[in-house]
Amino acid sequence: MNIYICDNDPLHMKYTNQCIVRYLKQKPSIDFQCEELLPEKLVELLSKRTFLADMIVLDIQMRWKSGIQLAEQINDFYPRCPVIFLTAYIDYATMVYETKHIYFVLKSQMEEMLPKAIDKALDILNVEEPCLSLAFPSLNIRLPLAKIFYLEKNQHHTLIRTEIKDFTVPSSLRELSPLLGEGFLRCHGSYIVNLYHISQYSNTKFILDNGMIVPIGRTFQSISRSTYWGYLSSLLTMDMKEDK
């Protein structure tokens, strides 16, 4: 999936790129790349009919051609491409309705609202977010993997702690582990942790980005260390590729 970002300001465009990449890294099944375009380059791509974006994040106020005018061209020639407007000025909110778009995001609210806009674009593009789907006689759940913090053994059941709410399911960690994918680590006899949500690591525990603590069992210390550092290394490799 190709995502274009078009903005007058190269620094802000890079920041937007970082926000998108950081969010989409939570969705490991989505293969994507972000390309930053100055308005002149976007005009060139549109004029040559070489616009290859599946999604575009478009600033509104630009030097010599507004993002609204560019969105009109995208609507005309590439109607399946979702347009997300990004601006520092609330005054443009009414103007964007002159074009087909899926979201209007203020730059001051980008960290909060841009992920929601991206999710809406993914829904339109029918890009499926990886989920944990479980069906029991008394419970059916479908949880996005990115929203799971960790799983904890609770006698013969498992507690799944998520951003939404907590669920207790009649399955063991051994049964659930194959359903989670490579982004999860068995770090203790009673815990499986989502690598994405780890913010701090020591030999005996992980601290998650919401402040929760997940212990590391003594027999799991070596695999936890190698898996976590391997995960961080893969993120660094991705960042280096994006900076080129």
JSON list of C-alpha atoms in Angstrom, two decimals:
[
{"chain": "A", "resi": 1, "resn": "MET", "atom": "CA", "xyz": [0.00, 0.00, 0.00]},
{"chain": "A", "resi": 2, "resn": "ASN", "atom": "CA", "xyz": [1.37, 3.39, -1.05]},
{"chain": "A", "resi": 3, "resn": "ILE", "atom": "CA", "xyz": [0.64, 6.39, 1.16]},
{"chain": "A", "resi": 4, "resn": "TYR", "atom": "CA", "xyz": [1.47, 9.88, -0.11]},
{"chain": "A", "resi": 5, "resn": "ILE", "atom": "CA", "xyz": [1.95, 12.88, 2.17]},
{"chain": "A", "resi": 6, "resn": "CYS", "atom": "CA", "xyz": [1.86, 16.32, 0.56]},
{"chain": "A", "resi": 7, "resn": "ASP", "atom": "CA", "xyz": [2.78, 19.45, 2.50]},
{"chain": "A", "resi": 8, "resn": "ASN", "atom": "CA", "xyz": [4.59, 22.74, 1.93]},
{"chain": "A", "resi": 9, "resn": "ASP", "atom": "CA", "xyz": [6.71, 22.23, 5.01]},
{"chain": "A", "resi": 10, "resn": "PRO", "atom": "CA", "xyz": [9.29, 19.39, 4.71]},
{"chain": "A", "resi": 11, "resn": "LEU", "atom": "CA", "xyz": [9.80, 19.22, 8.48]},
{"chain": "A", "resi": 12, "resn": "HIS", "atom": "CA", "xyz": [6.10, 18.87, 9.22]},
{"chain": "A", "resi": 13, "resn": "MET", "atom": "CA", "xyz": [5.77, 16.40, 6.37]},
{"chain": "A", "resi": 14, "resn": "LYS", "atom": "CA", "xyz": [8.48, 14.25, 7.94]},
{"chain": "A", "resi": 15, "resn": "TYR", "atom": "CA", "xyz": [6.71, 14.43, 11.30]},
{"chain": "A", "resi": 16, "resn": "THR", "atom": "CA", "xyz": [3.44, 13.34, 9.66]},
{"chain": "A", "resi": 17, "resn": "ASN", "atom": "CA", "xyz": [5.32, 10.46, 8.06]},
{"chain": "A", "resi": 18, "resn": "GLN", "atom": "CA", "xyz": [6.69, 9.39, 11.44]},
{"chain": "A", "resi": 19, "resn": "CYS", "atom": "CA", "xyz": [3.21, 9.46, 12.99]},
{"chain": "A", "resi": 20, "resn": "ILE", "atom": "CA", "xyz": [1.79, 7.28, 10.22]},
{"chain": "A", "resi": 21, "resn": "VAL", "atom": "CA", "xyz": [4.66, 4.79, 10.34]},
{"chain": "A", "resi": 22, "resn": "ARG", "atom": "CA", "xyz": [4.52, 4.56, 14.13]},
{"chain": "A", "resi": 23, "resn": "TYR", "atom": "CA", "xyz": [0.81, 3.77, 13.99]},
{"chain": "A", "resi": 24, "resn": "LEU", "atom": "CA", "xyz": [0.92, 1.29, 11.10]},
{"chain": "A", "resi": 25, "resn": "LYS", "atom": "CA", "xyz": [3.73, -0.65, 12.75]},
{"chain": "A", "resi": 26, "resn": "GLN", "atom": "CA", "xyz": [0.99, -1.85, 15.09]},
{"chain": "A", "resi": 27, "resn": "LYS", "atom": "CA", "xyz": [-0.58, -3.61, 12.10]},
{"chain": "A", "resi": 28, "resn": "PRO", "atom": "CA", "xyz": [2.14, -6.07, 11.01]},
{"chain": "A", "resi": 29, "resn": "SER", "atom": "CA", "xyz": [0.06, -7.65, 8.24]},
{"chain": "A", "resi": 30, "resn": "ILE", "atom": "CA", "xyz": [-0.19, -4.35, 6.35]},
{"chain": "A", "resi": 31, "resn": "ASP", "atom": "CA", "xyz": [2.64, -3.87, 3.85]},
{"chain": "A", "resi": 32, "resn": "PHE", "atom": "CA", "xyz": [3.02, -0.13, 3.30]},
{"chain": "A", "resi": 33, "resn": "GLN", "atom": "CA", "xyz": [5.38, 2.67, 2.36]},
{"chain": "A", "resi": 34, "resn": "CYS", "atom": "CA", "xyz": [5.05, 6.43, 2.85]},
{"chain": "A", "resi": 35, "resn": "GLU", "atom": "CA", "xyz": [6.29, 8.89, 0.26]},
{"chain": "A", "resi": 36, "resn": "GLU", "atom": "CA", "xyz": [6.67, 12.60, 0.99]},
{"chain": "A", "resi": 37, "resn": "LEU", "atom": "CA", "xyz": [5.76, 14.99, -1.84]},
{"chain": "A", "resi": 38, "resn": "LEU", "atom": "CA", "xyz": [6.06, 18.72, -2.18]},
{"chain": "A", "resi": 39, "resn": "PRO", "atom": "CA", "xyz": [3.03, 20.21, -3.98]},
{"chain": "A", "resi": 40, "resn": "GLU", "atom": "CA", "xyz": [5.00, 20.73, -7.19]},
{"chain": "A", "resi": 41, "resn": "LYS", "atom": "CA", "xyz": [5.81, 17.02, -7.36]},
{"chain": "A", "resi": 42, "resn": "LEU", "atom": "CA", "xyz": [2.20, 16.03, -6.71]},
{"chain": "A", "resi": 43, "resn": "VAL", "atom": "CA", "xyz": [1.05, 18.34, -9.53]},
{"chain": "A", "resi": 44, "resn": "GLU", "atom": "CA", "xyz": [3.59, 16.68, -11.82]},
{"chain": "A", "resi": 45, "resn": "LEU", "atom": "CA", "xyz": [2.38, 13.18, -10.92]},
{"chain": "A", "resi": 46, "resn": "LEU", "atom": "CA", "xyz": [-1.23, 14.16, -11.49]},
{"chain": "A", "resi": 47, "resn": "SER", "atom": "CA", "xyz": [-0.46, 15.81, -14.84]},
{"chain": "A", "resi": 48, "resn": "LYS", "atom": "CA", "xyz": [1.45, 12.75, -16.06]},
{"chain": "A", "resi": 49, "resn": "ARG", "atom": "CA", "xyz": [-1.17, 10.34, -14.68]},
{"chain": "A", "resi": 50, "resn": "THR", "atom": "CA", "xyz": [1.53, 8.63, -12.62]},
{"chain": "A", "resi": 51, "resn": "PHE", "atom": "CA", "xyz": [-0.15, 9.13, -9.25]},
{"chain": "A", "resi": 52, "resn": "LEU", "atom": "CA", "xyz": [0.14, 5.74, -7.55]},
{"chain": "A", "resi": 53, "resn": "ALA", "atom": "CA", "xyz": [-1.17, 6.41, -4.06]},
{"chain": "A", "resi": 54, "resn": "ASP", "atom": "CA", "xyz": [-3.68, 4.19, -2.30]},
{"chain": "A", "resi": 55, "resn": "MET", "atom": "CA", "xyz": [-4.18, 6.94, 0.31]},
{"chain": "A", "resi": 56, "resn": "ILE", "atom": "CA", "xyz": [-3.10, 10.58, 0.56]},
{"chain": "A", "resi": 57, "resn": "VAL", "atom": "CA", "xyz": [-2.67, 12.95, 3.53]},
{"chain": "A", "resi": 58, "resn": "LEU", "atom": "CA", "xyz": [-2.96, 16.42, 2.06]},
{"chain": "A", "resi": 59, "resn": "ASP", "atom": "CA", "xyz": [-2.21, 19.80, 3.58]},
{"chain": "A", "resi": 60, "resn": "ILE", "atom": "CA", "xyz": [-4.73, 22.49, 2.62]},
{"chain": "A", "resi": 61, "resn": "GLN", "atom": "CA", "xyz": [-2.77, 25.75, 2.69]},
{"chain": "A", "resi": 62, "resn": "MET", "atom": "CA", "xyz": [0.10, 25.67, 0.22]},
{"chain": "A", "resi": 63, "resn": "ARG", "atom": "CA", "xyz": [2.11, 28.28, -1.61]},
{"chain": "A", "resi": 64, "resn": "TRP", "atom": "CA", "xyz": [0.58, 28.44, -5.04]},
{"chain": "A", "resi": 65, "resn": "LYS", "atom": "CA", "xyz": [-2.10, 25.77, -5.21]},
{"chain": "A", "resi": 66, "resn": "SER", "atom": "CA", "xyz": [-4.43, 24.76, -2.42]},
{"chain": "A", "resi": 67, "resn": "GLY", "atom": "CA", "xyz": [-4.82, 21.22, -1.21]},
{"chain": "A", "resi": 68, "resn": "ILE", "atom": "CA", "xyz": [-8.52, 21.52, -1.99]},
{"chain": "A", "resi": 69, "resn": "GLN", "atom": "CA", "xyz": [-7.73, 22.12, -5.68]},
{"chain": "A", "resi": 70, "resn": "LEU", "atom": "CA", "xyz": [-5.38, 19.14, -5.70]},
{"chain": "A", "resi": 71, "resn": "ALA", "atom": "CA", "xyz": [-8.01, 16.99, -3.99]},
{"chain": "A", "resi": 72, "resn": "GLU", "atom": "CA", "xyz": [-10.47, 17.87, -6.75]},
{"chain": "A", "resi": 73, "resn": "GLN", "atom": "CA", "xyz": [-8.05, 16.48, -9.32]},
{"chain": "A", "resi": 74, "resn": "ILE", "atom": "CA", "xyz": [-7.50, 13.35, -7.27]},
{"chain": "A", "resi": 75, "resn": "ASN", "atom": "CA", "xyz": [-11.29, 12.91, -6.92]},
{"chain": "A", "resi": 76, "resn": "ASP", "atom": "CA", "xyz": [-11.68, 13.22, -10.69]},
{"chain": "A", "resi": 77, "resn": "PHE", "atom": "CA", "xyz": [-8.88, 10.93, -11.85]},
{"chain": "A", "resi": 78, "resn": "TYR", "atom": "CA", "xyz": [-8.41, 8.58, -8.86]},
{"chain": "A", "resi": 79, "resn": "PRO", "atom": "CA", "xyz": [-11.82, 8.38, -7.15]},
{"chain": "A", "resi": 80, "resn": "ARG", "atom": "CA", "xyz": [-10.87, 5.27, -5.15]},
{"chain": "A", "resi": 81, "resn": "CYS", "atom": "CA", "xyz": [-8.02, 7.05, -3.34]},
{"chain": "A", "resi": 82, "resn": "PRO", "atom": "CA", "xyz": [-9.10, 8.22, 0.16]},
{"chain": "A", "resi": 83, "resn": "VAL", "atom": "CA", "xyz": [-8.15, 11.85, 0.85]},
{"chain": "A", "resi": 84, "resn": "ILE", "atom": "CA", "xyz": [-7.30, 12.96, 4.40]},
{"chain": "A", "resi": 85, "resn": "PHE", "atom": "CA", "xyz": [-7.06, 16.72, 4.84]},
{"chain": "A", "resi": 86, "resn": "LEU", "atom": "CA", "xyz": [-4.49, 18.04, 7.31]},
{"chain": "A", "resi": 87, "resn": "THR", "atom": "CA", "xyz": [-4.33, 21.69, 8.34]},
{"chain": "A", "resi": 88, "resn": "ALA", "atom": "CA", "xyz": [-3.34, 24.06, 11.12]},
{"chain": "A", "resi": 89, "resn": "TYR", "atom": "CA", "xyz": [-6.43, 26.21, 10.59]},
{"chain": "A", "resi": 90, "resn": "ILE", "atom": "CA", "xyz": [-9.95, 25.35, 11.72]},
{"chain": "A", "resi": 91, "resn": "ASP", "atom": "CA", "xyz": [-11.29, 28.01, 9.30]},
{"chain": "A", "resi": 92, "resn": "TYR", "atom": "CA", "xyz": [-10.82, 25.54, 6.44]},
{"chain": "A", "resi": 93, "resn": "ALA", "atom": "CA", "xyz": [-13.31, 23.08, 7.94]},
{"chain": "A", "resi": 94, "resn": "THR", "atom": "CA", "xyz": [-16.22, 24.28, 5.81]},
{"chain": "A", "resi": 95, "resn": "MET", "atom": "CA", "xyz": [-14.19, 24.60, 2.60]},
{"chain": "A", "resi": 96, "resn": "VAL", "atom": "CA", "xyz": [-13.21, 20.94, 2.46]},
{"chain": "A", "resi": 97, "resn": "TYR", "atom": "CA", "xyz": [-16.78, 19.92, 1.69]},
{"chain": "A", "resi": 98, "resn": "GLU", "atom": "CA", "xyz": [-16.22, 21.16, -1.84]},
{"chain": "A", "resi": 99, "resn": "THR", "atom": "CA", "xyz": [-14.34, 17.90, -2.39]},
{"chain": "A", "resi": 100, "resn": "LYS", "atom": "CA", "xyz": [-14.73, 14.24, -1.56]},
{"chain": "A", "resi": 101, "resn": "HIS", "atom": "CA", "xyz": [-12.62, 13.39, 1.48]},
{"chain": "A", "resi": 102, "resn": "ILE", "atom": "CA", "xyz": [-12.81, 11.03, 4.44]},
{"chain": "A", "resi": 103, "resn": "TYR", "atom": "CA", "xyz": [-11.34, 13.08, 7.29]},
{"chain": "A", "resi": 104, "resn": "PHE", "atom": "CA", "xyz": [-10.35, 16.59, 8.34]},
{"chain": "A", "resi": 105, "resn": "VAL", "atom": "CA", "xyz": [-7.47, 16.60, 10.85]},
{"chain": "A", "resi": 106, "resn": "LEU", "atom": "CA", "xyz": [-6.10, 19.62, 12.67]},
{"chain": "A", "resi": 107, "resn": "LYS", "atom": "CA", "xyz": [-2.32, 19.52, 13.02]},
{"chain": "A", "resi": 108, "resn": "SER", "atom": "CA", "xyz": [-2.66, 20.34, 16.71]},
{"chain": "A", "resi": 109, "resn": "GLN", "atom": "CA", "xyz": [-4.68, 17.10, 17.13]},
{"chain": "A", "resi": 110, "resn": "MET", "atom": "CA", "xyz": [-2.69, 14.93, 14.75]},
{"chain": "A", "resi": 111, "resn": "GLU", "atom": "CA", "xyz": [-1.41, 12.40, 17.30]},
{"chain": "A", "resi": 112, "resn": "GLU", "atom": "CA", "xyz": [-4.99, 11.65, 18.36]},
{"chain": "A", "resi": 113, "resn": "MET", "atom": "CA", "xyz": [-6.96, 12.04, 15.15]},
{"chain": "A", "resi": 114, "resn": "LEU", "atom": "CA", "xyz": [-4.66, 10.89, 12.34]},
{"chain": "A", "resi": 115, "resn": "PRO", "atom": "CA", "xyz": [-4.80, 7.22, 13.44]},
{"chain": "A", "resi": 116, "resn": "LYS", "atom": "CA", "xyz": [-8.60, 7.41, 13.31]},
{"chain": "A", "resi": 117, "resn": "ALA", "atom": "CA", "xyz": [-8.43, 8.85, 9.81]},
{"chain": "A", "resi": 118, "resn": "ILE", "atom": "CA", "xyz": [-6.04, 6.10, 8.71]},
{"chain": "A", "resi": 119, "resn": "ASP", "atom": "CA", "xyz": [-8.33, 3.42, 10.15]},
{"chain": "A", "resi": 120, "resn": "LYS", "atom": "CA", "xyz": [-11.23, 4.85, 8.19]},
{"chain": "A", "resi": 121, "resn": "ALA", "atom": "CA", "xyz": [-9.14, 4.83, 5.00]},
{"chain": "A", "resi": 122, "resn": "LEU", "atom": "CA", "xyz": [-8.14, 1.21, 5.65]},
{"chain": "A", "resi": 123, "resn": "ASP", "atom": "CA", "xyz": [-11.81, 0.28, 6.07]},
{"chain": "A", "resi": 124, "resn": "ILE", "atom": "CA", "xyz": [-12.59, 1.90, 2.73]},
{"chain": "A", "resi": 125, "resn": "LEU", "atom": "CA", "xyz": [-9.69, 0.06, 1.11]},
{"chain": "A", "resi": 126, "resn": "ASN", "atom": "CA", "xyz": [-10.80, -3.19, 2.76]},
{"chain": "A", "resi": 127, "resn": "VAL", "atom": "CA", "xyz": [-7.40, -3.75, 4.36]},
{"chain": "A", "resi": 128, "resn": "GLU", "atom": "CA", "xyz": [-8.02, -6.22, 7.13]},
{"chain": "A", "resi": 129, "resn": "GLU", "atom": "CA", "xyz": [-6.46, -5.50, 10.50]},
{"chain": "A", "resi": 130, "resn": "PRO", "atom": "CA", "xyz": [-5.00, -8.63, 12.12]},
{"chain": "A", "resi": 131, "resn": "CYS", "atom": "CA", "xyz": [-7.25, -9.82, 14.93]},
{"chain": "A", "resi": 132, "resn": "LEU", "atom": "CA", "xyz": [-7.56, -12.52, 17.55]},
{"chain": "A", "resi": 133, "resn": "SER", "atom": "CA", "xyz": [-10.91, -14.19, 16.89]},
{"chain": "A", "resi": 134, "resn": "LEU", "atom": "CA", "xyz": [-12.34, -16.54, 19.51]},
{"chain": "A", "resi": 135, "resn": "ALA", "atom": "CA", "xyz": [-15.70, -18.27, 19.68]},
{"chain": "A", "resi": 136, "resn": "PHE", "atom": "CA", "xyz": [-17.12, -19.95, 22.78]},
{"chain": "A", "resi": 137, "resn": "PRO", "atom": "CA", "xyz": [-20.68, -20.99, 23.69]},
{"chain": "A", "resi": 138, "resn": "SER", "atom": "CA", "xyz": [-21.08, -17.95, 25.93]},
{"chain": "A", "resi": 139, "resn": "LEU", "atom": "CA", "xyz": [-18.60, -15.54, 24.32]},
{"chain": "A", "resi": 140, "resn": "ASN", "atom": "CA", "xyz": [-17.53, -14.42, 20.85]},
{"chain": "A", "resi": 141, "resn": "ILE", "atom": "CA", "xyz": [-14.76, -11.84, 20.57]},
{"chain": "A", "resi": 142, "resn": "ARG", "atom": "CA", "xyz": [-12.64, -10.35, 17.79]},
{"chain": "A", "resi": 143, "resn": "LEU", "atom": "CA", "xyz": [-9.76, -8.27, 19.15]},
{"chain": "A", "resi": 144, "resn": "PRO", "atom": "CA", "xyz": [-7.29, -6.27, 17.03]},
{"chain": "A", "resi": 145, "resn": "LEU", "atom": "CA", "xyz": [-3.87, -7.64, 17.97]},
{"chain": "A", "resi": 146, "resn": "ALA", "atom": "CA", "xyz": [-2.45, -4.12, 18.25]},
{"chain": "A", "resi": 147, "resn": "LYS", "atom": "CA", "xyz": [-4.86, -3.34, 21.10]},
{"chain": "A", "resi": 148, "resn": "ILE", "atom": "CA", "xyz": [-3.79, -6.26, 23.28]},
{"chain": "A", "resi": 149, "resn": "PHE", "atom": "CA", "xyz": [-1.31, -5.39, 26.06]},
{"chain": "A", "resi": 150, "resn": "TYR", "atom": "CA", "xyz": [-0.70, -8.88, 27.40]},
{"chain": "A", "resi": 151, "resn": "LEU", "atom": "CA", "xyz": [-2.26, -12.23, 28.25]},
{"chain": "A", "resi": 152, "resn": "GLU", "atom": "CA", "xyz": [-2.10, -13.69, 31.74]},
{"chain": "A", "resi": 153, "resn": "LYS", "atom": "CA", "xyz": [-2.78, -17.22, 32.96]},
{"chain": "A", "resi": 154, "resn": "ASN", "atom": "CA", "xyz": [-5.69, -17.28, 35.40]},
{"chain": "A", "resi": 155, "resn": "GLN", "atom": "CA", "xyz": [-6.05, -20.86, 36.70]},
{"chain": "A", "resi": 156, "resn": "HIS", "atom": "CA", "xyz": [-7.57, -22.78, 33.76]},
{"chain": "A", "resi": 157, "resn": "HIS", "atom": "CA", "xyz": [-8.49, -19.58, 31.91]},
{"chain": "A", "resi": 158, "resn": "THR", "atom": "CA", "xyz": [-6.60, -16.65, 30.38]},
{"chain": "A", "resi": 159, "resn": "LEU", "atom": "CA", "xyz": [-7.05, -12.97, 31.10]},
{"chain": "A", "resi": 160, "resn": "ILE", "atom": "CA", "xyz": [-6.58, -10.84, 27.95]},
{"chain": "A", "resi": 161, "resn": "ARG", "atom": "CA", "xyz": [-5.86, -7.24, 28.90]},
{"chain": "A", "resi": 162, "resn": "THR", "atom": "CA", "xyz": [-6.58, -4.78, 26.09]},
{"chain": "A", "resi": 163, "resn": "GLU", "atom": "CA", "xyz": [-6.99, -1.08, 25.41]},
{"chain": "A", "resi": 164, "resn": "ILE", "atom": "CA", "xyz": [-10.75, -1.61, 25.24]},
{"chain": "A", "resi": 165, "resn": "LYS", "atom": "CA", "xyz": [-11.55, -3.82, 28.23]},
{"chain": "A", "resi": 166, "resn": "ASP", "atom": "CA", "xyz": [-10.36, -7.05, 29.83]},
{"chain": "A", "resi": 167, "resn": "PHE", "atom": "CA", "xyz": [-11.61, -10.47, 28.72]},
{"chain": "A", "resi": 168, "resn": "THR", "atom": "CA", "xyz": [-11.32, -13.82, 30.47]},
{"chain": "A", "resi": 169, "resn": "VAL", "atom": "CA", "xyz": [-11.50, -16.78, 28.09]},
{"chain": "A", "resi": 170, "resn": "PRO", "atom": "CA", "xyz": [-11.54, -20.55, 28.75]},
{"chain": "A", "resi": 171, "resn": "SER", "atom": "CA", "xyz": [-8.30, -21.21, 26.83]},
{"chain": "A", "resi": 172, "resn": "SER", "atom": "CA", "xyz": [-4.70, -21.72, 27.91]},
{"chain": "A", "resi": 173, "resn": "LEU", "atom": "CA", "xyz": [-1.71, -19.60, 26.91]},
{"chain": "A", "resi": 174, "resn": "ARG", "atom": "CA", "xyz": [-0.43, -22.61, 24.96]},
{"chain": "A", "resi": 175, "resn": "GLU", "atom": "CA", "xyz": [-3.65, -22.69, 22.92]},
{"chain": "A", "resi": 176, "resn": "LEU", "atom": "CA", "xyz": [-3.73, -18.94, 22.31]},
{"chain": "A", "resi": 177, "resn": "SER", "atom": "CA", "xyz": [-0.05, -18.39, 21.50]},
{"chain": "A", "resi": 178, "resn": "PRO", "atom": "CA", "xyz": [-0.18, -19.68, 17.87]},
{"chain": "A", "resi": 179, "resn": "LEU", "atom": "CA", "xyz": [-3.07, -17.29, 17.14]},
{"chain": "A", "resi": 180, "resn": "LEU", "atom": "CA", "xyz": [-1.12, -14.17, 18.11]},
{"chain": "A", "resi": 181, "resn": "GLY", "atom": "CA", "xyz": [1.72, -14.05, 15.60]},
{"chain": "A", "resi": 182, "resn": "GLU", "atom": "CA", "xyz": [5.33, -12.86, 15.83]},
{"chain": "A", "resi": 183, "resn": "GLY", "atom": "CA", "xyz": [4.58, -9.62, 17.67]},
{"chain": "A", "resi": 184, "resn": "PHE", "atom": "CA", "xyz": [3.98, -11.46, 20.96]},
{"chain": "A", "resi": 185, "resn": "LEU", "atom": "CA", "xyz": [6.46, -13.01, 23.38]},
{"chain": "A", "resi": 186, "resn": "ARG", "atom": "CA", "xyz": [6.01, -15.71, 26.03]},
{"chain": "A", "resi": 187, "resn": "CYS", "atom": "CA", "xyz": [8.12, -14.09, 28.75]},
{"chain": "A", "resi": 188, "resn": "HIS", "atom": "CA", "xyz": [6.87, -16.01, 31.79]},
{"chain": "A", "resi": 189, "resn": "GLY", "atom": "CA", "xyz": [5.04, -19.20, 32.60]},
{"chain": "A", "resi": 190, "resn": "SER", "atom": "CA", "xyz": [1.94, -17.09, 33.16]},
{"chain": "A", "resi": 191, "resn": "TYR", "atom": "CA", "xyz": [2.37, -14.20, 30.68]},
{"chain": "A", "resi": 192, "resn": "ILE", "atom": "CA", "xyz": [2.52, -13.39, 26.97]},
{"chain": "A", "resi": 193, "resn": "VAL", "atom": "CA", "xyz": [3.35, -9.75, 26.19]},
{"chain": "A", "resi": 194, "resn": "ASN", "atom": "CA", "xyz": [2.77, -7.61, 23.08]},
{"chain": "A", "resi": 195, "resn": "LEU", "atom": "CA", "xyz": [6.23, -6.37, 22.01]},
{"chain": "A", "resi": 196, "resn": "TYR", "atom": "CA", "xyz": [4.80, -3.20, 20.51]},
{"chain": "A", "resi": 197, "resn": "HIS", "atom": "CA", "xyz": [3.56, -1.91, 23.87]},
{"chain": "A", "resi": 198, "resn": "ILE", "atom": "CA", "xyz": [6.87, -2.35, 25.72]},
{"chain": "A", "resi": 199, "resn": "SER", "atom": "CA", "xyz": [8.47, 0.95, 26.73]},
{"chain": "A", "resi": 200, "resn": "GLN", "atom": "CA", "xyz": [11.13, -0.28, 29.22]},
{"chain": "A", "resi": 201, "resn": "TYR", "atom": "CA", "xyz": [12.99, -3.54, 29.77]},
{"chain": "A", "resi": 202, "resn": "SER", "atom": "CA", "xyz": [15.05, -5.09, 32.56]},
{"chain": "A", "resi": 203, "resn": "ASN", "atom": "CA", "xyz": [16.10, -8.67, 33.26]},
{"chain": "A", "resi": 204, "resn": "THR", "atom": "CA", "xyz": [13.05, -9.25, 35.45]},
{"chain": "A", "resi": 205, "resn": "LYS", "atom": "CA", "xyz": [10.25, -7.20, 33.92]},
{"chain": "A", "resi": 206, "resn": "PHE", "atom": "CA", "xyz": [8.78, -5.26, 31.01]},
{"chain": "A", "resi": 207, "resn": "ILE", "atom": "CA", "xyz": [7.10, -1.90, 31.62]},
{"chain": "A", "resi": 208, "resn": "LEU", "atom": "CA", "xyz": [4.41, -1.16, 29.08]},
{"chain": "A", "resi": 209, "resn": "ASP", "atom": "CA", "xyz": [3.46, 2.18, 27.55]},
{"chain": "A", "resi": 210, "resn": "ASN", "atom": "CA", "xyz": [0.41, 2.38, 29.84]},
{"chain": "A", "resi": 211, "resn": "GLY", "atom": "CA", "xyz": [2.52, 1.81, 32.98]},
{"chain": "A", "resi": 212, "resn": "MET", "atom": "CA", "xyz": [1.57, -1.84, 33.48]},
{"chain": "A", "resi": 213, "resn": "ILE", "atom": "CA", "xyz": [4.31, -4.26, 34.53]},
{"chain": "A", "resi": 214, "resn": "VAL", "atom": "CA", "xyz": [4.73, -7.73, 33.02]},
{"chain": "A", "resi": 215, "resn": "PRO", "atom": "CA", "xyz": [7.22, -10.01, 34.85]},
{"chain": "A", "resi": 216, "resn": "ILE", "atom": "CA", "xyz": [9.91, -12.01, 33.07]},
{"chain": "A", "resi": 217, "resn": "GLY", "atom": "CA", "xyz": [10.37, -15.54, 34.42]},
{"chain": "A", "resi": 218, "resn": "ARG", "atom": "CA", "xyz": [13.87, -16.75, 35.25]},
{"chain": "A", "resi": 219, "resn": "THR", "atom": "CA", "xyz": [13.81, -19.47, 32.59]},
{"chain": "A", "resi": 220, "resn": "PHE", "atom": "CA", "xyz": [12.50, -16.96, 30.03]},
{"chain": "A", "resi": 221, "resn": "GLN", "atom": "CA", "xyz": [15.16, -14.26, 30.54]},
{"chain": "A", "resi": 222, "resn": "SER", "atom": "CA", "xyz": [17.42, -15.30, 27.67]},
{"chain": "A", "resi": 223, "resn": "ILE", "atom": "CA", "xyz": [14.65, -15.66, 25.05]},
{"chain": "A", "resi": 224, "resn": "SER", "atom": "CA", "xyz": [12.99, -12.46, 26.28]},
{"chain": "A", "resi": 225, "resn": "ARG", "atom": "CA", "xyz": [16.23, -10.49, 25.93]},
{"chain": "A", "resi": 226, "resn": "SER", "atom": "CA", "xyz": [17.09, -11.81, 22.45]},
{"chain": "A", "resi": 227, "resn": "THR", "atom": "CA", "xyz": [13.53, -11.48, 21.13]},
{"chain": "A", "resi": 228, "resn": "TYR", "atom": "CA", "xyz": [13.05, -7.95, 22.45]},
{"chain": "A", "resi": 229, "resn": "TRP", "atom": "CA", "xyz": [16.39, -6.66, 21.16]},
{"chain": "A", "resi": 230, "resn": "GLY", "atom": "CA", "xyz": [15.71, -8.36, 17.83]},
{"chain": "A", "resi": 231, "resn": "TYR", "atom": "CA", "xyz": [12.37, -6.56, 17.68]},
{"chain": "A", "resi": 232, "resn": "LEU", "atom": "CA", "xyz": [14.02, -3.19, 18.41]},
{"chain": "A", "resi": 233, "resn": "SER", "atom": "CA", "xyz": [16.65, -3.90, 15.76]},
{"chain": "A", "resi": 234, "resn": "SER", "atom": "CA", "xyz": [13.95, -4.57, 13.16]},
{"chain": "A", "resi": 235, "resn": "LEU", "atom": "CA", "xyz": [12.29, -1.24, 14.01]},
{"chain": "A", "resi": 236, "resn": "LEU", "atom": "CA", "xyz": [15.62, 0.57, 13.64]},
{"chain": "A", "resi": 237, "resn": "THR", "atom": "CA", "xyz": [16.19, -1.07, 10.26]},
{"chain": "A", "resi": 238, "resn": "MET", "atom": "CA", "xyz": [12.77, 0.11, 9.09]},
{"chain": "A", "resi": 239, "resn": "ASP", "atom": "CA", "xyz": [13.49, 3.67, 10.30]},
{"chain": "A", "resi": 240, "resn": "MET", "atom": "CA", "xyz": [16.81, 3.73, 8.43]},
{"chain": "A", "resi": 241, "resn": "LYS", "atom": "CA", "xyz": [15.13, 2.60, 5.21]},
{"chain": "A", "resi": 242, "resn": "GLU", "atom": "CA", "xyz": [12.47, 5.28, 5.58]},
{"chain": "A", "resi": 243, "resn": "ASP", "atom": "CA", "xyz": [15.11, 8.02, 6.12]},
{"chain": "A", "resi": 244, "resn": "LYS", "atom": "CA", "xyz": [16.91, 7.19, 2.87]}
]
